[in-house]
JSON list of C-alpha atoms in Angstrom, two decimals:
[
{"chain": "T", "resi": 98, "resn": "MET", "atom": "CA", "xyz": [-10.08, -19.75, -25.32]},
{"chain": "T", "resi": 99, "resn": "GLY", "atom": "CA", "xyz": [-6.59, -18.23, -25.55]},
{"chain": "T", "resi": 100, "resn": "PRO", "atom": "CA", "xyz": [-3.26, -20.00, -25.08]},
{"chain": "T", "resi": 101, "resn": "VAL", "atom": "CA", "xyz": [-3.26, -22.76, -22.48]},
{"chain": "T", "resi": 102, "resn": "ARG", "atom": "CA", "xyz": [-0.49, -23.39, -19.99]},
{"chain": "T", "resi": 103, "resn": "TYR", "atom": "CA", "xyz": [-0.15, -26.12, -17.36]},
{"chain": "T", "resi": 104, "resn": "ARG", "atom": "CA", "xyz": [1.09, -25.52, -13.85]},
{"chain": "T", "resi": 105, "resn": "PRO", "atom": "CA", "xyz": [3.44, -28.21, -12.52]},
{"chain": "T", "resi": 106, "resn": "ASP", "atom": "CA", "xyz": [1.20, -28.87, -9.51]},
{"chain": "T", "resi": 107, "resn": "GLU", "atom": "CA", "xyz": [-1.96, -29.27, -11.56]},
{"chain": "T", "resi": 108, "resn": "ARG", "atom": "CA", "xyz": [-3.12, -31.28, -14.53]},
{"chain": "T", "resi": 109, "resn": "ARG", "atom": "CA", "xyz": [-5.83, -28.87, -15.65]},
{"chain": "T", "resi": 110, "resn": "PRO", "atom": "CA", "xyz": [-5.23, -26.12, -18.18]},
{"chain": "T", "resi": 111, "resn": "VAL", "atom": "CA", "xyz": [-4.88, -22.51, -17.10]},
{"chain": "T", "resi": 112, "resn": "ASP", "atom": "CA", "xyz": [-6.29, -19.81, -19.36]},
{"chain": "T", "resi": 113, "resn": "THR", "atom": "CA", "xyz": [-3.31, -17.48, -19.80]},
{"chain": "T", "resi": 114, "resn": "THR", "atom": "CA", "xyz": [-5.55, -14.77, -21.20]},
{"chain": "T", "resi": 115, "resn": "ASP", "atom": "CA", "xyz": [-7.26, -14.57, -17.78]},
{"chain": "T", "resi": 116, "resn": "HIS", "atom": "CA", "xyz": [-3.88, -14.87, -16.04]},
{"chain": "T", "resi": 117, "resn": "ASP", "atom": "CA", "xyz": [-2.45, -11.99, -18.08]},
{"chain": "T", "resi": 118, "resn": "ALA", "atom": "CA", "xyz": [-5.54, -9.84, -17.55]},
{"chain": "T", "resi": 119, "resn": "ARG", "atom": "CA", "xyz": [-5.37, -10.38, -13.79]},
{"chain": "T", "resi": 120, "resn": "ARG", "atom": "CA", "xyz": [-1.65, -9.53, -13.78]},
{"chain": "T", "resi": 121, "resn": "ARG", "atom": "CA", "xyz": [-2.34, -6.33, -15.77]},
{"chain": "T", "resi": 122, "resn": "ARG", "atom": "CA", "xyz": [-5.14, -5.43, -13.36]},
{"chain": "T", "resi": 123, "resn": "ALA", "atom": "CA", "xyz": [-2.75, -5.77, -10.40]},
{"chain": "T", "resi": 124, "resn": "HIS", "atom": "CA", "xyz": [-0.14, -3.50, -12.03]},
{"chain": "T", "resi": 125, "resn": "GLU", "atom": "CA", "xyz": [-2.78, -0.95, -13.02]},
{"chain": "T", "resi": 126, "resn": "LEU", "atom": "CA", "xyz": [-4.18, -0.88, -9.49]},
{"chain": "T", "resi": 127, "resn": "VAL", "atom": "CA", "xyz": [-0.71, -0.24, -8.02]},
{"chain": "T", "resi": 128, "resn": "ASP", "atom": "CA", "xyz": [-0.27, 2.58, -10.56]},
{"chain": "T", "resi": 129, "resn": "ARG", "atom": "CA", "xyz": [-3.56, 4.13, -9.44]},
{"chain": "T", "resi": 130, "resn": "LEU", "atom": "CA", "xyz": [-2.67, 3.78, -5.73]},
{"chain": "T", "resi": 131, "resn": "GLN", "atom": "CA", "xyz": [0.62, 5.56, -6.34]},
{"chain": "T", "resi": 132, "resn": "ASP", "atom": "CA", "xyz": [-1.07, 8.28, -8.39]},
{"chain": "T", "resi": 133, "resn": "ARG", "atom": "CA", "xyz": [-3.56, 8.94, -5.56]},
{"chain": "T", "resi": 134, "resn": "LEU", "atom": "CA", "xyz": [-0.76, 8.96, -2.97]},
{"chain": "T", "resi": 135, "resn": "LEU", "atom": "CA", "xyz": [1.29, 11.51, -4.91]},
{"chain": "T", "resi": 136, "resn": "ALA", "atom": "CA", "xyz": [-1.84, 13.62, -5.51]},
{"chain": "T", "resi": 137, "resn": "HIS", "atom": "CA", "xyz": [-2.45, 13.58, -1.73]},
{"chain": "T", "resi": 138, "resn": "ASP", "atom": "CA", "xyz": [-5.89, 12.09, -2.42]},
{"chain": "T", "resi": 139, "resn": "MET", "atom": "CA", "xyz": [-6.21, 9.72, 0.51]},
{"chain": "T", "resi": 140, "resn": "THR", "atom": "CA", "xyz": [-9.98, 9.39, 0.04]},
{"chain": "T", "resi": 141, "resn": "GLY", "atom": "CA", "xyz": [-9.32, 8.18, -3.50]},
{"chain": "T", "resi": 142, "resn": "PHE", "atom": "CA", "xyz": [-6.46, 5.99, -2.23]},
{"chain": "T", "resi": 143, "resn": "ALA", "atom": "CA", "xyz": [-8.79, 4.26, 0.25]},
{"chain": "T", "resi": 144, "resn": "GLY", "atom": "CA", "xyz": [-11.49, 4.02, -2.41]},
{"chain": "T", "resi": 145, "resn": "LEU", "atom": "CA", "xyz": [-9.26, 1.62, -4.36]},
{"chain": "T", "resi": 146, "resn": "TRP", "atom": "CA", "xyz": [-9.66, -1.04, -1.65]},
{"chain": "T", "resi": 147, "resn": "ALA", "atom": "CA", "xyz": [-12.13, -3.88, -2.06]},
{"chain": "T", "resi": 148, "resn": "PRO", "atom": "CA", "xyz": [-15.10, -3.50, 0.30]},
{"chain": "T", "resi": 149, "resn": "ASP", "atom": "CA", "xyz": [-13.59, -6.16, 2.58]},
{"chain": "T", "resi": 150, "resn": "GLY", "atom": "CA", "xyz": [-9.91, -5.45, 1.79]},
{"chain": "T", "resi": 151, "resn": "THR", "atom": "CA", "xyz": [-7.31, -5.41, 4.55]},
{"chain": "T", "resi": 152, "resn": "ALA", "atom": "CA", "xyz": [-4.14, -3.56, 5.49]},
{"chain": "T", "resi": 153, "resn": "ASP", "atom": "CA", "xyz": [-1.55, -5.20, 7.74]},
{"chain": "T", "resi": 154, "resn": "PHE", "atom": "CA", "xyz": [1.73, -3.86, 9.07]},
{"chain": "T", "resi": 155, "resn": "PRO", "atom": "CA", "xyz": [3.76, -6.85, 10.31]},
{"chain": "T", "resi": 156, "resn": "PHE", "atom": "CA", "xyz": [6.67, -4.76, 11.65]},
{"chain": "T", "resi": 157, "resn": "ALA", "atom": "CA", "xyz": [4.51, -2.11, 13.33]},
{"chain": "T", "resi": 158, "resn": "PRO", "atom": "CA", "xyz": [4.66, -1.61, 17.08]},
{"chain": "T", "resi": 159, "resn": "PRO", "atom": "CA", "xyz": [2.21, -3.54, 19.29]},
{"chain": "T", "resi": 160, "resn": "GLY", "atom": "CA", "xyz": [-1.27, -2.08, 19.21]},
{"chain": "T", "resi": 161, "resn": "TRP", "atom": "CA", "xyz": [-0.96, -0.70, 15.69]},
{"chain": "T", "resi": 162, "resn": "PRO", "atom": "CA", "xyz": [-4.31, -0.73, 13.84]},
{"chain": "T", "resi": 163, "resn": "ARG", "atom": "CA", "xyz": [-5.12, -3.44, 11.31]},
{"chain": "T", "resi": 164, "resn": "PRO", "atom": "CA", "xyz": [-7.91, -1.85, 9.30]},
{"chain": "T", "resi": 165, "resn": "ARG", "atom": "CA", "xyz": [-10.46, -4.15, 7.69]},
{"chain": "T", "resi": 166, "resn": "GLY", "atom": "CA", "xyz": [-12.76, -2.98, 4.94]},
{"chain": "T", "resi": 167, "resn": "ARG", "atom": "CA", "xyz": [-12.77, 0.10, 2.75]},
{"chain": "T", "resi": 168, "resn": "GLU", "atom": "CA", "xyz": [-14.33, 2.36, 5.40]},
{"chain": "T", "resi": 169, "resn": "GLU", "atom": "CA", "xyz": [-11.76, 1.41, 8.07]},
{"chain": "T", "resi": 170, "resn": "ILE", "atom": "CA", "xyz": [-8.99, 1.98, 5.51]},
{"chain": "T", "resi": 171, "resn": "ARG", "atom": "CA", "xyz": [-10.48, 5.41, 4.73]},
{"chain": "T", "resi": 172, "resn": "ALA", "atom": "CA", "xyz": [-10.54, 6.31, 8.45]},
{"chain": "T", "resi": 173, "resn": "TYR", "atom": "CA", "xyz": [-6.99, 4.97, 8.92]},
{"chain": "T", "resi": 174, "resn": "VAL", "atom": "CA", "xyz": [-5.46, 7.14, 6.16]},
{"chain": "T", "resi": 175, "resn": "ALA", "atom": "CA", "xyz": [-7.60, 10.22, 6.85]},
{"chain": "T", "resi": 176, "resn": "GLY", "atom": "CA", "xyz": [-4.80, 12.09, 8.64]},
{"chain": "T", "resi": 177, "resn": "TYR", "atom": "CA", "xyz": [-1.92, 10.91, 6.45]},
{"chain": "T", "resi": 178, "resn": "ASN", "atom": "CA", "xyz": [-1.38, 14.28, 4.76]},
{"chain": "T", "resi": 179, "resn": "GLU", "atom": "CA", "xyz": [-1.30, 15.96, 8.17]},
{"chain": "T", "resi": 180, "resn": "LEU", "atom": "CA", "xyz": [1.87, 13.93, 8.82]},
{"chain": "T", "resi": 181, "resn": "VAL", "atom": "CA", "xyz": [3.62, 13.76, 5.46]},
{"chain": "T", "resi": 182, "resn": "LEU", "atom": "CA", "xyz": [3.20, 14.95, 1.90]},
{"chain": "T", "resi": 183, "resn": "PRO", "atom": "CA", "xyz": [4.73, 12.45, -0.53]},
{"chain": "T", "resi": 184, "resn": "ARG", "atom": "CA", "xyz": [6.29, 14.18, -3.55]},
{"chain": "T", "resi": 185, "resn": "GLU", "atom": "CA", "xyz": [7.91, 11.46, -5.62]},
{"chain": "T", "resi": 186, "resn": "ILE", "atom": "CA", "xyz": [8.62, 7.79, -5.96]},
{"chain": "T", "resi": 187, "resn": "VAL", "atom": "CA", "xyz": [12.41, 7.67, -6.00]},
{"chain": "T", "resi": 188, "resn": "HIS", "atom": "CA", "xyz": [12.80, 3.99, -6.87]},
{"chain": "T", "resi": 189, "resn": "GLN", "atom": "CA", "xyz": [10.53, 1.08, -7.56]},
{"chain": "T", "resi": 190, "resn": "THR", "atom": "CA", "xyz": [10.86, -2.60, -8.37]},
{"chain": "T", "resi": 191, "resn": "ARG", "atom": "CA", "xyz": [7.81, -4.79, -8.86]},
{"chain": "T", "resi": 192, "resn": "HIS", "atom": "CA", "xyz": [8.16, -8.54, -8.45]},
{"chain": "T", "resi": 193, "resn": "GLU", "atom": "CA", "xyz": [5.50, -10.76, -9.96]},
{"chain": "T", "resi": 194, "resn": "THR", "atom": "CA", "xyz": [4.54, -13.88, -8.04]},
{"chain": "T", "resi": 195, "resn": "GLY", "atom": "CA", "xyz": [3.00, -17.18, -9.04]},
{"chain": "T", "resi": 196, "resn": "ASP", "atom": "CA", "xyz": [-0.38, -15.62, -8.23]},
{"chain": "T", "resi": 197, "resn": "PRO", "atom": "CA", "xyz": [-1.28, -13.13, -10.98]},
{"chain": "T", "resi": 198, "resn": "ASP", "atom": "CA", "xyz": [-3.23, -11.05, -8.45]},
{"chain": "T", "resi": 199, "resn": "THR", "atom": "CA", "xyz": [-0.23, -10.58, -6.13]},
{"chain": "T", "resi": 200, "resn": "LEU", "atom": "CA", "xyz": [2.78, -8.30, -6.55]},
{"chain": "T", "resi": 201, "resn": "VAL", "atom": "CA", "xyz": [5.71, -7.58, -4.26]},
{"chain": "T", "resi": 202, "resn": "LEU", "atom": "CA", "xyz": [6.62, -3.92, -4.46]},
{"chain": "T", "resi": 203, "resn": "GLU", "atom": "CA", "xyz": [9.95, -2.51, -3.29]},
{"chain": "T", "resi": 204, "resn": "TRP", "atom": "CA", "xyz": [9.79, 1.25, -3.44]},
{"chain": "T", "resi": 205, "resn": "GLY", "atom": "CA", "xyz": [11.04, 4.47, -1.94]},
{"chain": "T", "resi": 206, "resn": "VAL", "atom": "CA", "xyz": [9.02, 7.63, -1.40]},
{"chain": "T", "resi": 207, "resn": "ALA", "atom": "CA", "xyz": [10.37, 11.13, -0.78]},
{"chain": "T", "resi": 208, "resn": "GLY", "atom": "CA", "xyz": [8.41, 14.10, 0.42]},
{"chain": "T", "resi": 209, "resn": "THR", "atom": "CA", "xyz": [7.95, 16.63, 3.18]},
{"chain": "T", "resi": 210, "resn": "VAL", "atom": "CA", "xyz": [7.08, 16.24, 6.86]},
{"chain": "T", "resi": 211, "resn": "THR", "atom": "CA", "xyz": [3.99, 18.42, 7.17]},
{"chain": "T", "resi": 212, "resn": "ALA", "atom": "CA", "xyz": [4.62, 19.77, 10.69]},
{"chain": "T", "resi": 213, "resn": "THR", "atom": "CA", "xyz": [8.25, 20.80, 10.11]},
{"chain": "T", "resi": 214, "resn": "GLY", "atom": "CA", "xyz": [8.70, 21.14, 6.36]},
{"chain": "T", "resi": 215, "resn": "ALA", "atom": "CA", "xyz": [11.70, 18.81, 6.64]},
{"chain": "T", "resi": 216, "resn": "PRO", "atom": "CA", "xyz": [12.35, 16.41, 3.77]},
{"chain": "T", "resi": 217, "resn": "TYR", "atom": "CA", "xyz": [11.90, 12.70, 4.33]},
{"chain": "T", "resi": 218, "resn": "ARG", "atom": "CA", "xyz": [12.62, 9.54, 2.38]},
{"chain": "T", "resi": 219, "resn": "LEU", "atom": "CA", "xyz": [11.33, 6.13, 3.33]},
{"chain": "T", "resi": 220, "resn": "ASP", "atom": "CA", "xyz": [11.71, 2.71, 1.75]},
{"chain": "T", "resi": 221, "resn": "TYR", "atom": "CA", "xyz": [8.98, 0.10, 1.82]},
{"chain": "T", "resi": 222, "resn": "VAL", "atom": "CA", "xyz": [8.31, -3.49, 0.86]},
{"chain": "T", "resi": 223, "resn": "VAL", "atom": "CA", "xyz": [4.63, -4.17, 0.22]},
{"chain": "T", "resi": 224, "resn": "VAL", "atom": "CA", "xyz": [2.92, -7.43, -0.72]},
{"chain": "T", "resi": 225, "resn": "ILE", "atom": "CA", "xyz": [-0.31, -6.45, -2.44]},
{"chain": "T", "resi": 226, "resn": "THR", "atom": "CA", "xyz": [-3.09, -8.73, -3.64]},
{"chain": "T", "resi": 227, "resn": "CYS", "atom": "CA", "xyz": [-5.71, -7.28, -5.97]},
{"chain": "T", "resi": 228, "resn": "GLY", "atom": "CA", "xyz": [-9.14, -8.50, -6.95]},
{"chain": "T", "resi": 229, "resn": "ALA", "atom": "CA", "xyz": [-11.95, -7.40, -9.21]},
{"chain": "T", "resi": 230, "resn": "GLU", "atom": "CA", "xyz": [-13.19, -4.90, -6.58]},
{"chain": "T", "resi": 231, "resn": "GLY", "atom": "CA", "xyz": [-9.81, -3.45, -5.61]},
{"chain": "T", "resi": 232, "resn": "VAL", "atom": "CA", "xyz": [-7.08, -4.14, -3.05]},
{"chain": "T", "resi": 233, "resn": "VAL", "atom": "CA", "xyz": [-7.84, -7.38, -1.22]},
{"chain": "T", "resi": 234, "resn": "SER", "atom": "CA", "xyz": [-4.71, -7.46, 0.95]},
{"chain": "T", "resi": 235, "resn": "TYR", "atom": "CA", "xyz": [-1.99, -4.85, 1.53]},
{"chain": "T", "resi": 236, "resn": "ARG", "atom": "CA", "xyz": [0.89, -6.03, 3.76]},
{"chain": "T", "resi": 237, "resn": "ASP", "atom": "CA", "xyz": [3.28, -3.15, 4.32]},
{"chain": "T", "resi": 238, "resn": "TYR", "atom": "CA", "xyz": [6.66, -4.08, 5.82]},
{"chain": "T", "resi": 239, "resn": "TRP", "atom": "CA", "xyz": [7.71, -0.55, 6.78]},
{"chain": "T", "resi": 240, "resn": "SER", "atom": "CA", "xyz": [10.26, 0.20, 9.48]},
{"chain": "T", "resi": 241, "resn": "PRO", "atom": "CA", "xyz": [8.84, 1.93, 12.58]},
{"chain": "T", "resi": 242, "resn": "SER", "atom": "CA", "xyz": [12.28, 3.28, 13.54]},
{"chain": "T", "resi": 243, "resn": "ALA", "atom": "CA", "xyz": [12.80, 4.76, 10.06]},
{"chain": "T", "resi": 244, "resn": "VAL", "atom": "CA", "xyz": [9.37, 6.43, 10.26]},
{"chain": "T", "resi": 245, "resn": "GLU", "atom": "CA", "xyz": [10.15, 7.86, 13.69]},
{"chain": "T", "resi": 246, "resn": "ARG", "atom": "CA", "xyz": [13.49, 9.23, 12.44]},
{"chain": "T", "resi": 247, "resn": "ALA", "atom": "CA", "xyz": [11.80, 10.79, 9.42]},
{"chain": "T", "resi": 248, "resn": "LEU", "atom": "CA", "xyz": [9.04, 12.39, 11.48]},
{"chain": "T", "resi": 249, "resn": "GLY", "atom": "CA", "xyz": [11.29, 13.46, 14.33]},
{"chain": "T", "resi": 250, "resn": "GLY", "atom": "CA", "xyz": [9.54, 11.55, 17.09]},
{"chain": "T", "resi": 251, "resn": "PRO", "atom": "CA", "xyz": [7.56, 8.49, 18.11]},
{"chain": "T", "resi": 252, "resn": "MET", "atom": "CA", "xyz": [4.35, 7.62, 16.31]},
{"chain": "T", "resi": 253, "resn": "GLU", "atom": "CA", "xyz": [1.16, 6.65, 18.07]},
{"chain": "T", "resi": 254, "resn": "PRO", "atom": "CA", "xyz": [-1.07, 3.90, 16.69]},
{"chain": "T", "resi": 255, "resn": "ALA", "atom": "CA", "xyz": [-3.79, 6.42, 15.77]},
{"chain": "T", "resi": 256, "resn": "ALA", "atom": "CA", "xyz": [-1.38, 8.76, 13.96]},
{"chain": "T", "resi": 257, "resn": "PHE", "atom": "CA", "xyz": [-2.66, 8.22, 10.45]},
{"chain": "T", "resi": 258, "resn": "GLY", "atom": "CA", "xyz": [-6.27, 8.62, 11.56]},
{"chain": "T", "resi": 259, "resn": "GLY", "atom": "CA", "xyz": [-5.69, 12.32, 12.17]},
{"chain": "T", "resi": 260, "resn": "ALA", "atom": "CA", "xyz": [-2.67, 14.36, 13.23]},
{"chain": "T", "resi": 261, "resn": "ALA", "atom": "CA", "xyz": [-4.42, 15.49, 16.41]},
{"chain": "T", "resi": 262, "resn": "GLN", "atom": "CA", "xyz": [-4.65, 11.84, 17.47]},
{"chain": "T", "resi": 263, "resn": "GLY", "atom": "CA", "xyz": [-0.97, 11.21, 17.80]},
{"chain": "T", "resi": 264, "resn": "SER", "atom": "CA", "xyz": [1.36, 12.78, 15.29]},
{"chain": "T", "resi": 265, "resn": "PRO", "atom": "CA", "xyz": [4.71, 13.98, 16.59]},
{"chain": "T", "resi": 266, "resn": "ALA", "atom": "CA", "xyz": [4.86, 17.59, 17.72]}
]
């Protein structure tokens, strides 16, 4: 067994080798999510979710979808590139938490609005928990008003599931 560390709230040893491996796994999964996003590979993006992983959007308007499971995530992001094409991550800060599987990500993404060709830039705060099978929980604290300004109009709850289902004109 590798180095042992004690948590203040517990009297049992914690294997820091496992802790460090889980922390690395979380960072590597975020790297892969961002790579898929910038490659416009939303099928690959959704494929990084655990089979029962979730996506929540606490600041989203009422009625916004809360996809559960890899297949619902895949359906949810299917129309993403019909709305926007991310081009670069303009800033990023990752905050580690007491849970080695959970990171808080502050980041900004710049790209192009697909329908108009106009540039956009949005900032996000995401709390992401990773497990052995992929993303377990993805809580995205995005701003609905910032998204509407970037896209030039109101978004419908089904917007990411396909541009024909509610993207701005």
